[in-house]
Amino acid sequence: TQSTWGSTQEIREMEAAEEHHVEIIEVMQLCGIHFPDICTFPPEHDERLKQQLKSVYSVLLKVRRSAGETRILRTVSGNQQHLEAIRAEGFRVFGESGELVLTLLSELANAVSSNVEAVVFFKKLEGEFLRFAAEVHDTASEEFSTLVNRSKNAFETAQAQATSLPTNNITRLALVYAHTSLLSDVCHEWANAIEIARIVAESVPASEASDRILTLLRTDMSMWCSQL
């Protein structure tokens, strides 16, 4: 039976994808909740920088929502009009505020430059924001390729900076998860994603803080292996 969302099987697949997406969002929120513990802004700029962080999150959440819905709708037939409307909203938000958000993230990172974990956190946010922006663009467009490459560069820079953090540090693990998600979901570079995730899954000691992200990484590795 067909509905506006497609066949029964497609609905189930969409619900499963959304359930997994919600779990990922919860992990990202966990990392966001962890953020105040790792960063103290300079007192003379504290209130202004906190307001900037609120602005960054506001735009990032809007673009992320569009990217997430775009990702799901692309797997379901009969929804091209809805898909285009969702993409257009994400495209509009990024067009209006994207470069400003990237500038604010750079300023926030500079403000906490003595705190490696906080710098890695902001660089991770930059990579995620660029990845979500890429997903609302046409995959055949030059803009898509540019945004994907910028996202890769941000994640790779953050990975290099994160090497001084403990291997089971929650921010470092969240960065690995975000980076491998880009490689698998957007770039379809499953072998690269598997290799990065495998090293982490095999070397990071278990802890209450790290277990959830490690479980997600192992689950995703199984899915990526099926794509090879």
PDB file of N, CA, C and O in Angstrom, residues 24 71 131 135 180-190 224:
ATOM      1  N   ILE A  24      21.975   9.297  17.681  1.00  0.00           N
ATOM      2  CA  ILE A  24      23.158  10.102  17.378  1.00  0.00           C
ATOM      3  C   ILE A  24      23.000  11.512  17.943  1.00  0.00           C
ATOM      4  O   ILE A  24      23.921  12.063  18.538  1.00  0.00           O
ATOM      5  N   ARG A  71      18.447  13.550   4.492  1.00  0.00           N
ATOM      6  CA  ARG A  71      19.077  12.219   4.457  1.00  0.00           C
ATOM      7  C   ARG A  71      18.024  11.117   4.469  1.00  0.00           C
ATOM      8  O   ARG A  71      18.115  10.135   3.740  1.00  0.00           O
ATOM      9  N   ARG A 131      29.494  19.809   7.146  1.00  0.00           N
ATOM     10  CA  ARG A 131      28.920  18.553   6.653  1.00  0.00           C
ATOM     11  C   ARG A 131      27.401  18.685   6.466  1.00  0.00           C
ATOM     12  O   ARG A 131      26.851  18.282   5.438  1.00  0.00           O
ATOM     13  N   GLU A 135      25.030  18.582   2.916  1.00  0.00           N
ATOM     14  CA  GLU A 135      23.933  17.637   2.686  1.00  0.00           C
ATOM     15  C   GLU A 135      22.669  18.286   2.134  1.00  0.00           C
ATOM     16  O   GLU A 135      21.823  17.588   1.576  1.00  0.00           O
ATOM     17  N   THR A 180      33.960  10.044  11.081  1.00  0.00           N
ATOM     18  CA  THR A 180      33.646   8.810  10.345  1.00  0.00           C
ATOM     19  C   THR A 180      32.241   8.852   9.754  1.00  0.00           C
ATOM     20  O   THR A 180      31.992   8.263   8.700  1.00  0.00           O
ATOM     21  N   SER A 181      31.334   9.570  10.406  1.00  0.00           N
ATOM     22  CA  SER A 181      29.982   9.720   9.843  1.00  0.00           C
ATOM     23  C   SER A 181      30.025  10.504   8.533  1.00  0.00           C
ATOM     24  O   SER A 181      29.309  10.184   7.583  1.00  0.00           O
ATOM     25  N   LEU A 182      30.860  11.532   8.489  1.00  0.00           N
ATOM     26  CA  LEU A 182      31.040  12.273   7.233  1.00  0.00           C
ATOM     27  C   LEU A 182      31.577  11.342   6.147  1.00  0.00           C
ATOM     28  O   LEU A 182      31.044  11.303   5.032  1.00  0.00           O
ATOM     29  N   LEU A 183      32.634  10.607   6.473  1.00  0.00           N
ATOM     30  CA  LEU A 183      33.275   9.742   5.474  1.00  0.00           C
ATOM     31  C   LEU A 183      32.318   8.678   4.952  1.00  0.00           C
ATOM     32  O   LEU A 183      32.308   8.374   3.753  1.00  0.00           O
ATOM     33  N   SER A 184      31.489   8.116   5.836  1.00  0.00           N
ATOM     34  CA  SER A 184      30.592   7.037   5.415  1.00  0.00           C
ATOM     35  C   SER A 184      29.312   7.555   4.775  1.00  0.00           C
ATOM     36  O   SER A 184      28.947   7.153   3.671  1.00  0.00           O
ATOM     37  N   ASP A 185      28.626   8.465   5.470  1.00  0.00           N
ATOM     38  CA  ASP A 185      27.287   8.880   5.038  1.00  0.00           C
ATOM     39  C   ASP A 185      27.299   9.844   3.861  1.00  0.00           C
ATOM     40  O   ASP A 185      26.386   9.839   3.036  1.00  0.00           O
ATOM     41  N   VAL A 186      28.320  10.686   3.800  1.00  0.00           N
ATOM     42  CA  VAL A 186      28.343  11.726   2.771  1.00  0.00           C
ATOM     43  C   VAL A 186      29.330  11.392   1.650  1.00  0.00           C
ATOM     44  O   VAL A 186      28.997  11.509   0.467  1.00  0.00           O
ATOM     45  N   CYS A 187      30.539  10.957   2.036  1.00  0.00           N
ATOM     46  CA  CYS A 187      31.584  10.693   1.037  1.00  0.00           C
ATOM     47  C   CYS A 187      31.568   9.258   0.513  1.00  0.00           C
ATOM     48  O   CYS A 187      32.188   8.969  -0.511  1.00  0.00           O
ATOM     49  N   HIS A 188      30.887   8.371   1.231  1.00  0.00           N
ATOM     50  CA  HIS A 188      30.857   6.938   0.876  1.00  0.00           C
ATOM     51  C   HIS A 188      32.265   6.338   0.831  1.00  0.00           C
ATOM     52  O   HIS A 188      32.529   5.438   0.060  1.00  0.00           O
ATOM     53  N   GLU A 189      33.130   6.871   1.694  1.00  0.00           N
ATOM     54  CA  GLU A 189      34.487   6.330   1.838  1.00  0.00           C
ATOM     55  C   GLU A 189      34.475   5.349   3.014  1.00  0.00           C
ATOM     56  O   GLU A 189      35.056   5.594   4.080  1.00  0.00           O
ATOM     57  N   TRP A 190      33.771   4.218   2.815  1.00  0.00           N
ATOM     58  CA  TRP A 190      33.539   3.296   3.921  1.00  0.00           C
ATOM     59  C   TRP A 190      34.834   2.686   4.442  1.00  0.00           C
ATOM     60  O   TRP A 190      34.985   2.497   5.655  1.00  0.00           O
ATOM     61  N   TRP A 224      28.971  -0.399   7.633  1.00  0.00           N
ATOM     62  CA  TRP A 224      29.912   0.045   6.583  1.00  0.00           C
ATOM     63  C   TRP A 224      30.557  -1.153   5.877  1.00  0.00           C
ATOM     64  O   TRP A 224      30.751  -1.117   4.671  1.00  0.00           O
TER      65      TRP A 224
END
